[in-house]
Amino acid sequence: MASQEPPLVTISDLGRHAGETVRLRGWVYNLRSSGKIAFVILRDGTGFTQVVITVGAVGDAVFEQVVGLSQESAVSVVGAVRQDSRAPGGFEISATEVEIISPSHDYPIALKEHGPEFLLDHRHLWLRTPRQVALMRLRAGLIKALRDFLDDRGFVVMDSPILTPSACEGTTTLFQTDYFGEPAYLSQSGQLYQEATAMALGRTYCFGPTFRAEKSKTRRHLTEFWMLEPEAAFVDFEENMRIQEDMVSYMVAWLLENRAEELKVLGRDTGPLRNVAAPFPRITYDEAVAFLKEKGIGIEWGDDFGAPHETAISLRFDRPVFVTHFPAAIKAFYMKPDPSRPEVVLGADLLASEGYGEIIGGGQRIDDLDLLQRRLAEHGLPEEPYRWYLDLRRYGSVPHSGFGIGIERTLTWIAGLDHLRETIPFPRMINRIYP
Ligand code: 4AD
Ligand code: MG
């Protein structure tokens, strides 16, 4: 009687196949053997599971090959799925067939501790390890939750260009390139274009890579990072913050519910994340400066915050906190001055809790043409490349606001990491463009 080909399943799906015989394909993560029995930890991208292989079940020749398998060899396995609460993932496979698809020789990442530079040099392989897989799944979930939130609230995704003729966030971090003989810049932020699309569709957002030639080596700066930037017509400074706190609360709740397994692999204490619910506290820049001085953390009114300042402010609260009304002089040219106090702007940074610091920058935009022209001049920016942007203030200008949330900074906080380099598949930093 011809035996039927067993169904091809993934490790994440084993729960639906208990007691059946199935085929799995993947890579050898680890192997140990003694005498006539071998235990392979197989990974297939969806999970890790133990495969038990005996001489009795597969024969001498195959068993000998199995015992010689090295880390990351690719294999195809047929076996019975057995429920076993002690096994990783809760199931175990008793193999009856093992086929070697492709060997792997001298795999450079051993199952021991390696230094961060070594791992980053081997990022293309490092991504295969359980922690990195969990982080990448968490990243994908975080992006999904943010986008679902916006999609469900009438925000239309509108891609901003990457090649641009002008700066959005200051000229010191611009990556310049040659555009057929003219200078062009990699986008630092899609915001200015979202202001145009918000006037066309009401509420829009872009999600894409943004580029900043950050010349310092820190735990929170990449030169290429991903940002999600909503922009909305007729939304003021206050409503803009309400959208942010609702969005961040939604995202955290979604991840706690749907990525619990990944958070566990990362060893994240989820207790503090459970406090993350709107409304978030708000303090003004003035209050923040007074608090920092009282704490003996050096700062003068008018200085921008560095990491130690943000950490100290963040640790005062059990959930993210908005810092509002920064001095206009330290913020971007487009920020709307507070009408009652024009030396500060209607802008806010959202600082993540547990000392993590800024994950969102945003605020209300200048909607007055004359003022915007003055601000461009004060920032030493030429008007010509911003002609289209100024048009938005000529033809039915309305109050509008928006913000940008950095994916890697946010994931660093959610995952409880102390450096953002592991939060993106292939990090780009001042000293690293390989692999
Ligand atoms: O505060 P930023 O510079 O704001 C803007 O770019 C606005 N145009 C956004 C807007 O209103 N549409 O950057 C926003 C966020 C930061 O809070 C941070 O999370 C992230 O982008 N970010 C970085 N992440 C990693 N590496 C860097 N070098 C980053 N610079 C900013
Ligand atoms: Mg900022």
Short mmCIF file of N, CA, C and O in Angstrom, two decimals, residues 187-308:
data_model
loop_
_atom_site.label_atom_id
_atom_site.label_comp_id
_atom_site.label_asym_id
_atom_site.label_seq_id
_atom_site.Cartn_x
_atom_site.Cartn_y
_atom_site.Cartn_z
N SER A 187 15.58 61.96 2.83
CA SER A 187 14.59 62.54 3.73
C SER A 187 14.93 62.32 5.21
O SER A 187 15.23 61.20 5.63
N GLN A 188 14.87 63.39 5.99
CA GLN A 188 15.03 63.29 7.44
C GLN A 188 13.69 63.02 8.11
O GLN A 188 13.62 62.65 9.28
N SER A 189 12.60 63.30 7.38
CA SER A 189 11.25 63.20 7.92
C SER A 189 10.30 63.42 6.76
O SER A 189 10.56 64.25 5.88
N GLY A 190 9.19 62.67 6.74
CA GLY A 190 8.20 62.86 5.68
C GLY A 190 7.19 63.94 5.99
O GLY A 190 6.24 64.16 5.22
N GLN A 191 7.37 64.62 7.11
CA GLN A 191 6.35 65.54 7.61
C GLN A 191 5.87 66.60 6.63
O GLN A 191 4.67 66.80 6.46
N LEU A 192 6.80 67.32 5.99
CA LEU A 192 6.37 68.46 5.18
C LEU A 192 5.41 68.00 4.09
O LEU A 192 4.43 68.69 3.78
N TYR A 193 5.67 66.82 3.52
CA TYR A 193 4.79 66.29 2.48
C TYR A 193 3.46 65.83 3.07
O TYR A 193 2.43 65.89 2.41
N GLN A 194 3.49 65.34 4.32
CA GLN A 194 2.23 64.96 4.97
C GLN A 194 1.35 66.19 5.21
O GLN A 194 0.13 66.09 5.23
N GLU A 195 1.97 67.35 5.41
CA GLU A 195 1.15 68.56 5.56
C GLU A 195 0.38 68.82 4.27
O GLU A 195 -0.77 69.26 4.30
N ALA A 196 1.00 68.54 3.13
CA ALA A 196 0.30 68.70 1.84
C ALA A 196 -0.79 67.65 1.69
O ALA A 196 -1.93 67.96 1.31
N THR A 197 -0.48 66.38 2.02
CA THR A 197 -1.47 65.33 1.82
C THR A 197 -2.63 65.45 2.81
O THR A 197 -3.76 65.11 2.48
N ALA A 198 -2.35 65.98 4.02
CA ALA A 198 -3.43 66.18 4.99
C ALA A 198 -4.42 67.23 4.49
O ALA A 198 -5.62 67.14 4.77
N MET A 199 -3.91 68.23 3.74
CA MET A 199 -4.81 69.24 3.19
C MET A 199 -5.63 68.66 2.03
O MET A 199 -6.67 69.17 1.66
N ALA A 200 -5.14 67.56 1.44
CA ALA A 200 -5.87 66.91 0.35
C ALA A 200 -6.85 65.86 0.85
O ALA A 200 -7.95 65.71 0.32
N LEU A 201 -6.47 65.09 1.90
CA LEU A 201 -7.30 63.98 2.37
C LEU A 201 -7.75 64.10 3.82
O LEU A 201 -8.41 63.21 4.32
N GLY A 202 -7.36 65.16 4.51
CA GLY A 202 -7.82 65.36 5.89
C GLY A 202 -6.88 64.79 6.93
O GLY A 202 -6.32 65.52 7.74
N ARG A 203 -6.72 63.47 6.92
CA ARG A 203 -5.82 62.82 7.87
C ARG A 203 -4.98 61.81 7.10
O ARG A 203 -5.55 60.91 6.45
N THR A 204 -3.68 61.92 7.18
CA THR A 204 -2.82 60.98 6.46
C THR A 204 -1.64 60.58 7.35
O THR A 204 -1.42 61.16 8.42
N TYR A 205 -0.91 59.57 6.93
CA TYR A 205 0.35 59.25 7.60
C TYR A 205 1.30 58.62 6.59
O TYR A 205 0.86 58.05 5.58
N CYS A 206 2.58 58.76 6.87
CA CYS A 206 3.57 58.04 6.07
C CYS A 206 4.32 57.12 7.00
O CYS A 206 4.40 57.34 8.21
N PHE A 207 4.84 56.06 6.43
CA PHE A 207 5.66 55.13 7.19
C PHE A 207 6.82 54.74 6.29
O PHE A 207 6.61 54.17 5.22
N GLY A 208 8.01 55.06 6.70
CA GLY A 208 9.14 54.73 5.84
C GLY A 208 10.46 55.02 6.51
O GLY A 208 10.51 55.48 7.66
N PRO A 209 11.55 54.75 5.78
CA PRO A 209 12.87 55.01 6.33
C PRO A 209 13.19 56.50 6.29
O PRO A 209 12.76 57.21 5.38
N THR A 210 13.89 56.97 7.28
CA THR A 210 14.34 58.36 7.31
C THR A 210 15.83 58.34 7.65
O THR A 210 16.32 57.37 8.23
N PHE A 211 16.51 59.39 7.27
CA PHE A 211 17.98 59.36 7.27
C PHE A 211 18.54 60.59 7.98
O PHE A 211 18.11 61.71 7.72
N ARG A 212 19.46 60.37 8.87
CA ARG A 212 20.13 61.49 9.51
C ARG A 212 21.60 61.16 9.69
O ARG A 212 21.94 60.11 10.26
N ALA A 213 22.44 62.05 9.25
CA ALA A 213 23.89 61.86 9.39
C ALA A 213 24.27 62.21 10.83
O ALA A 213 24.88 63.23 11.09
N GLU A 214 23.88 61.33 11.75
CA GLU A 214 24.17 61.53 13.17
C GLU A 214 25.65 61.23 13.38
O GLU A 214 26.09 60.10 13.18
N LYS A 215 26.39 62.22 13.79
CA LYS A 215 27.84 62.02 13.84
C LYS A 215 28.33 61.49 15.17
O LYS A 215 29.52 61.23 15.34
N SER A 216 27.43 61.30 16.11
CA SER A 216 27.89 60.76 17.39
C SER A 216 27.41 59.33 17.56
O SER A 216 26.40 58.92 17.01
N LYS A 217 28.19 58.59 18.34
CA LYS A 217 27.89 57.18 18.60
C LYS A 217 27.10 57.12 19.90
O LYS A 217 27.64 57.42 20.95
N THR A 218 25.84 56.80 19.83
CA THR A 218 25.05 56.71 21.06
C THR A 218 24.19 55.45 21.03
O THR A 218 24.14 54.75 20.01
N ARG A 219 23.49 55.22 22.15
CA ARG A 219 22.61 54.05 22.23
C ARG A 219 21.28 54.30 21.56
O ARG A 219 20.43 53.43 21.50
N ARG A 220 21.00 55.57 21.16
CA ARG A 220 19.67 55.84 20.62
C ARG A 220 19.66 56.49 19.26
O ARG A 220 18.63 57.01 18.84
N HIS A 221 20.79 56.48 18.58
CA HIS A 221 20.83 57.08 17.25
C HIS A 221 21.26 56.11 16.16
O HIS A 221 22.33 55.51 16.24
N LEU A 222 20.43 55.99 15.16
CA LEU A 222 20.78 55.29 13.93
C LEU A 222 20.90 56.37 12.84
O LEU A 222 20.36 57.47 12.99
N THR A 223 21.59 56.05 11.75
CA THR A 223 21.63 57.01 10.65
C THR A 223 20.48 56.74 9.68
O THR A 223 20.11 57.58 8.89
N GLU A 224 19.93 55.51 9.74
CA GLU A 224 18.74 55.15 8.96
C GLU A 224 17.76 54.54 9.93
O GLU A 224 18.08 53.52 10.56
N PHE A 225 16.62 55.18 10.13
CA PHE A 225 15.63 54.64 11.06
C PHE A 225 14.26 54.78 10.44
O PHE A 225 14.07 55.51 9.47
N TRP A 226 13.29 54.06 11.01
CA TRP A 226 11.94 54.05 10.43
C TRP A 226 11.01 54.88 11.31
O TRP A 226 11.02 54.77 12.54
N MET A 227 10.24 55.70 10.63
CA MET A 227 9.36 56.61 11.37
C MET A 227 7.96 56.52 10.78
O MET A 227 7.79 56.38 9.58
N LEU A 228 6.99 56.61 11.67
CA LEU A 228 5.59 56.67 11.26
C LEU A 228 5.10 58.07 11.62
O LEU A 228 5.23 58.49 12.77
N GLU A 229 4.58 58.80 10.62
CA GLU A 229 4.28 60.21 10.82
C GLU A 229 2.85 60.57 10.38
O GLU A 229 2.58 60.77 9.21
N PRO A 230 1.95 60.66 11.36
CA PRO A 230 0.59 61.10 11.06
C PRO A 230 0.51 62.63 11.01
O PRO A 230 1.27 63.32 11.70
N GLU A 231 -0.41 63.13 10.21
CA GLU A 231 -0.64 64.58 10.11
C GLU A 231 -2.13 64.77 9.90
O GLU A 231 -2.75 64.00 9.16
N ALA A 232 -2.73 65.77 10.57
CA ALA A 232 -4.18 65.93 10.46
C ALA A 232 -4.57 67.41 10.40
O ALA A 232 -4.09 68.23 11.18
N ALA A 233 -5.46 67.71 9.44
CA ALA A 233 -6.02 69.06 9.32
C ALA A 233 -7.03 69.29 10.44
O ALA A 233 -7.69 68.35 10.89
N PHE A 234 -7.13 70.51 10.90
CA PHE A 234 -8.08 70.92 11.94
C PHE A 234 -7.84 70.23 13.28
O PHE A 234 -8.75 70.12 14.09
N VAL A 235 -6.65 69.73 13.49
CA VAL A 235 -6.30 69.14 14.79
C VAL A 235 -5.33 70.09 15.47
O VAL A 235 -4.35 70.52 14.86
N ASP A 236 -5.63 70.47 16.71
CA ASP A 236 -4.75 71.41 17.41
C ASP A 236 -3.76 70.64 18.29
O ASP A 236 -3.77 69.40 18.36
N PHE A 237 -2.92 71.40 18.97
CA PHE A 237 -1.87 70.87 19.82
C PHE A 237 -2.39 69.84 20.83
O PHE A 237 -1.81 68.76 21.01
N GLU A 238 -3.53 70.17 21.49
CA GLU A 238 -4.07 69.29 22.53
C GLU A 238 -4.60 67.98 21.94
O GLU A 238 -4.33 66.90 22.45
N GLU A 239 -5.37 68.10 20.85
CA GLU A 239 -5.93 66.89 20.25
C GLU A 239 -4.81 66.00 19.70
O GLU A 239 -4.90 64.77 19.73
N ASN A 240 -3.76 66.64 19.23
CA ASN A 240 -2.61 65.90 18.71
C ASN A 240 -2.02 64.99 19.81
O ASN A 240 -1.66 63.84 19.56
N MET A 241 -1.96 65.50 21.03
CA MET A 241 -1.43 64.68 22.13
C MET A 241 -2.40 63.56 22.50
O MET A 241 -1.97 62.45 22.85
N ARG A 242 -3.71 63.85 22.40
CA ARG A 242 -4.68 62.79 22.72
C ARG A 242 -4.57 61.64 21.71
O ARG A 242 -4.66 60.47 22.09
N ILE A 243 -4.35 61.97 20.43
CA ILE A 243 -4.16 60.91 19.43
C ILE A 243 -2.93 60.07 19.80
O ILE A 243 -2.96 58.84 19.76
N GLN A 244 -1.86 60.74 20.19
CA GLN A 244 -0.61 60.02 20.51
C GLN A 244 -0.79 59.10 21.71
O GLN A 244 -0.34 57.95 21.69
N GLU A 245 -1.43 59.60 22.78
CA GLU A 245 -1.53 58.76 23.98
C GLU A 245 -2.47 57.58 23.73
O GLU A 245 -2.22 56.48 24.23
N ASP A 246 -3.51 57.80 22.93
CA ASP A 246 -4.41 56.69 22.60
C ASP A 246 -3.67 55.66 21.73
O ASP A 246 -3.83 54.46 21.92
N MET A 247 -2.88 56.15 20.80
CA MET A 247 -2.16 55.26 19.89
C MET A 247 -1.13 54.41 20.64
O MET A 247 -1.04 53.19 20.45
N VAL A 248 -0.35 55.06 21.50
CA VAL A 248 0.69 54.34 22.24
C VAL A 248 0.05 53.33 23.21
O VAL A 248 0.52 52.19 23.34
N SER A 249 -1.04 53.73 23.86
CA SER A 249 -1.73 52.80 24.78
C SER A 249 -2.27 51.59 24.03
O SER A 249 -2.16 50.45 24.49
N TYR A 250 -2.86 51.86 22.86
CA TYR A 250 -3.40 50.77 22.03
C TYR A 250 -2.28 49.80 21.64
O TYR A 250 -2.42 48.59 21.75
N MET A 251 -1.16 50.37 21.20
CA MET A 251 -0.04 49.55 20.74
C MET A 251 0.50 48.65 21.86
O MET A 251 0.72 47.46 21.67
N VAL A 252 0.68 49.23 23.04
CA VAL A 252 1.22 48.46 24.17
C VAL A 252 0.25 47.35 24.55
O VAL A 252 0.66 46.19 24.75
N ALA A 253 -1.03 47.67 24.64
CA ALA A 253 -2.03 46.65 25.01
C ALA A 253 -2.05 45.52 23.98
O ALA A 253 -2.12 44.34 24.33
N TRP A 254 -1.95 45.90 22.70
CA TRP A 254 -1.98 44.89 21.63
C TRP A 254 -0.78 43.96 21.75
O TRP A 254 -0.90 42.74 21.62
N LEU A 255 0.38 44.51 22.00
CA LEU A 255 1.59 43.69 22.10
C LEU A 255 1.55 42.79 23.34
O LEU A 255 1.96 41.63 23.28
N LEU A 256 1.06 43.33 24.46
CA LEU A 256 0.97 42.51 25.68
C LEU A 256 0.07 41.31 25.43
O LEU A 256 0.34 40.21 25.90
N GLU A 257 -0.98 41.54 24.65
CA GLU A 257 -1.91 40.44 24.39
C GLU A 257 -1.43 39.50 23.29
O GLU A 257 -1.56 38.28 23.41
N ASN A 258 -0.85 40.06 22.24
CA ASN A 258 -0.56 39.24 21.06
C ASN A 258 0.91 38.86 20.87
O ASN A 258 1.23 38.07 20.00
N ARG A 259 1.80 39.43 21.65
CA ARG A 259 3.22 39.08 21.53
C ARG A 259 3.80 38.71 22.90
O ARG A 259 4.97 38.96 23.17
N ALA A 260 2.96 38.08 23.73
CA ALA A 260 3.38 37.70 25.08
C ALA A 260 4.55 36.72 25.03
O ALA A 260 5.49 36.80 25.83
N GLU A 261 4.50 35.79 24.09
CA GLU A 261 5.54 34.76 23.98
C GLU A 261 6.89 35.42 23.66
O GLU A 261 7.92 35.09 24.27
N GLU A 262 6.89 36.37 22.73
CA GLU A 262 8.12 37.06 22.34
C GLU A 262 8.67 37.87 23.51
O GLU A 262 9.89 37.88 23.76
N LEU A 263 7.79 38.54 24.26
CA LEU A 263 8.24 39.33 25.41
C LEU A 263 8.86 38.41 26.46
O LEU A 263 9.83 38.78 27.14
N LYS A 264 8.33 37.19 26.56
CA LYS A 264 8.88 36.22 27.50
C LYS A 264 10.28 35.77 27.07
O LYS A 264 11.20 35.70 27.89
N VAL A 265 10.44 35.48 25.78
CA VAL A 265 11.76 35.08 25.27
C VAL A 265 12.79 36.17 25.58
O VAL A 265 13.94 35.89 25.90
N LEU A 266 12.35 37.44 25.49
CA LEU A 266 13.26 38.56 25.72
C LEU A 266 13.49 38.81 27.21
O LEU A 266 14.29 39.67 27.58
N GLY A 267 12.75 38.10 28.06
CA GLY A 267 12.90 38.28 29.50
C GLY A 267 12.39 39.62 29.97
O GLY A 267 12.82 40.14 31.01
N ARG A 268 11.43 40.21 29.24
CA ARG A 268 10.91 41.52 29.58
C ARG A 268 9.97 41.41 30.78
O ARG A 268 9.03 40.60 30.74
N ASP A 269 10.20 42.20 31.81
CA ASP A 269 9.25 42.33 32.92
C ASP A 269 8.12 43.20 32.40
O ASP A 269 8.29 44.40 32.19
N THR A 270 6.94 42.61 32.16
CA THR A 270 5.86 43.36 31.53
C THR A 270 5.07 44.21 32.53
O THR A 270 4.20 44.97 32.13
N GLY A 271 5.41 44.08 33.83
CA GLY A 271 4.69 44.85 34.85
C GLY A 271 4.58 46.33 34.51
O GLY A 271 3.47 46.87 34.44
N PRO A 272 5.73 47.01 34.29
CA PRO A 272 5.66 48.45 34.02
C PRO A 272 4.86 48.78 32.75
O PRO A 272 4.23 49.84 32.67
N LEU A 273 4.86 47.89 31.77
CA LEU A 273 4.12 48.17 30.53
C LEU A 273 2.61 48.17 30.78
O LEU A 273 1.85 48.80 30.05
N ARG A 274 2.19 47.44 31.81
CA ARG A 274 0.75 47.38 32.09
C ARG A 274 0.19 48.70 32.60
O ARG A 274 -1.01 48.91 32.61
N ASN A 275 1.07 49.61 33.03
CA ASN A 275 0.60 50.94 33.47
C ASN A 275 0.34 51.87 32.30
O ASN A 275 -0.19 52.96 32.47
N VAL A 276 0.80 51.48 31.12
CA VAL A 276 0.77 52.41 29.98
C VAL A 276 -0.65 52.56 29.45
O VAL A 276 -1.09 51.83 28.57
N ALA A 277 -1.40 53.50 30.06
CA ALA A 277 -2.77 53.76 29.64
C ALA A 277 -3.00 55.27 29.65
O ALA A 277 -2.50 55.97 30.55
N ALA A 278 -3.73 55.77 28.64
CA ALA A 278 -4.05 57.19 28.57
C ALA A 278 -5.00 57.54 29.71
O ALA A 278 -5.75 56.68 30.16
N PRO A 279 -4.99 58.79 30.22
CA PRO A 279 -4.14 59.90 29.76
C PRO A 279 -2.73 59.83 30.34
O PRO A 279 -2.52 59.31 31.43
N PHE A 280 -1.77 60.37 29.57
CA PHE A 280 -0.39 60.47 30.03
C PHE A 280 -0.20 61.83 30.69
O PHE A 280 -0.82 62.80 30.30
N PRO A 281 0.68 61.89 31.71
CA PRO A 281 0.95 63.19 32.33
C PRO A 281 1.60 64.15 31.32
O PRO A 281 2.21 63.70 30.35
N ARG A 282 1.44 65.46 31.57
CA ARG A 282 2.04 66.50 30.74
C ARG A 282 2.79 67.44 31.65
O ARG A 282 2.22 67.89 32.65
N ILE A 283 4.04 67.76 31.33
CA ILE A 283 4.72 68.82 32.07
C ILE A 283 5.34 69.78 31.05
O ILE A 283 5.70 69.36 29.94
N THR A 284 5.43 71.03 31.42
CA THR A 284 6.02 72.00 30.50
C THR A 284 7.54 71.90 30.58
O THR A 284 8.11 71.40 31.57
N TYR A 285 8.17 72.42 29.56
CA TYR A 285 9.63 72.52 29.55
C TYR A 285 10.11 73.28 30.78
O TYR A 285 11.09 72.88 31.43
N ASP A 286 9.42 74.37 31.12
CA ASP A 286 9.80 75.16 32.31
C ASP A 286 9.81 74.30 33.57
O ASP A 286 10.74 74.34 34.36
N GLU A 287 8.72 73.54 33.74
CA GLU A 287 8.63 72.67 34.92
C GLU A 287 9.74 71.62 34.90
O GLU A 287 10.34 71.31 35.94
N ALA A 288 10.01 71.10 33.72
CA ALA A 288 11.05 70.08 33.60
C ALA A 288 12.41 70.66 33.99
O ALA A 288 13.19 70.02 34.72
N VAL A 289 12.70 71.88 33.52
CA VAL A 289 13.99 72.50 33.84
C VAL A 289 14.10 72.75 35.35
O VAL A 289 15.14 72.47 35.96
N ALA A 290 13.01 73.22 35.96
CA ALA A 290 13.03 73.46 37.41
C ALA A 290 13.30 72.16 38.16
O ALA A 290 14.11 72.11 39.09
N PHE A 291 12.66 71.10 37.72
CA PHE A 291 12.84 69.79 38.37
C PHE A 291 14.28 69.31 38.22
O PHE A 291 14.89 68.82 39.18
N LEU A 292 14.85 69.47 37.02
CA LEU A 292 16.22 69.00 36.78
C LEU A 292 17.23 69.77 37.63
O LEU A 292 18.16 69.21 38.18
N LYS A 293 16.98 71.10 37.75
CA LYS A 293 17.88 71.92 38.57
C LYS A 293 17.84 71.47 40.02
O LYS A 293 18.87 71.33 40.69
N GLU A 294 16.59 71.25 40.49
CA GLU A 294 16.41 70.79 41.86
C GLU A 294 17.16 69.48 42.12
O GLU A 294 17.69 69.24 43.19
N LYS A 295 17.18 68.63 41.09
CA LYS A 295 17.86 67.33 41.20
C LYS A 295 19.37 67.45 41.05
O LYS A 295 20.08 66.45 41.16
N GLY A 296 19.82 68.66 40.71
CA GLY A 296 21.26 68.85 40.53
C GLY A 296 21.77 68.35 39.19
O GLY A 296 22.97 68.09 39.03
N ILE A 297 20.85 68.19 38.22
CA ILE A 297 21.28 67.76 36.88
C ILE A 297 21.43 69.03 36.04
O ILE A 297 20.45 69.70 35.74
N GLY A 298 22.65 69.37 35.68
CA GLY A 298 22.97 70.65 35.06
C GLY A 298 22.15 70.98 33.84
O GLY A 298 22.11 70.19 32.89
N ILE A 299 21.49 72.12 33.86
CA ILE A 299 20.75 72.60 32.69
C ILE A 299 20.39 74.07 32.91
O ILE A 299 20.19 74.50 34.06
N GLU A 300 20.34 74.85 31.83
CA GLU A 300 19.85 76.23 31.91
C GLU A 300 18.66 76.35 30.97
O GLU A 300 18.58 75.65 29.96
N TRP A 301 17.73 77.27 31.32
CA TRP A 301 16.58 77.49 30.43
C TRP A 301 17.12 77.83 29.04
O TRP A 301 18.01 78.67 28.90
N GLY A 302 16.62 77.14 28.02
CA GLY A 302 17.10 77.39 26.66
C GLY A 302 17.97 76.25 26.14
O GLY A 302 18.15 76.11 24.94
N ASP A 303 18.49 75.42 27.06
CA ASP A 303 19.27 74.26 26.62
C ASP A 303 18.33 73.15 26.16
O ASP A 303 17.24 72.97 26.72
N ASP A 304 18.80 72.37 25.20
CA ASP A 304 18.05 71.19 24.79
C ASP A 304 18.36 70.06 25.77
O ASP A 304 19.39 70.09 26.44
N PHE A 305 17.45 69.08 25.85
CA PHE A 305 17.70 67.95 26.75
C PHE A 305 18.65 66.96 26.11
O PHE A 305 18.59 66.70 24.90
N GLY A 306 19.49 66.35 26.91
CA GLY A 306 20.27 65.20 26.48
C GLY A 306 19.68 63.96 27.15
O GLY A 306 18.71 64.06 27.91
N ALA A 307 20.31 62.82 26.89
CA ALA A 307 19.79 61.56 27.44
C ALA A 307 19.63 61.60 28.96
O ALA A 307 18.58 61.16 29.48
N PRO A 308 20.60 62.13 29.74
CA PRO A 308 20.43 62.10 31.20
C PRO A 308 19.23 62.93 31.67
O PRO A 308 18.56 62.55 32.64
#
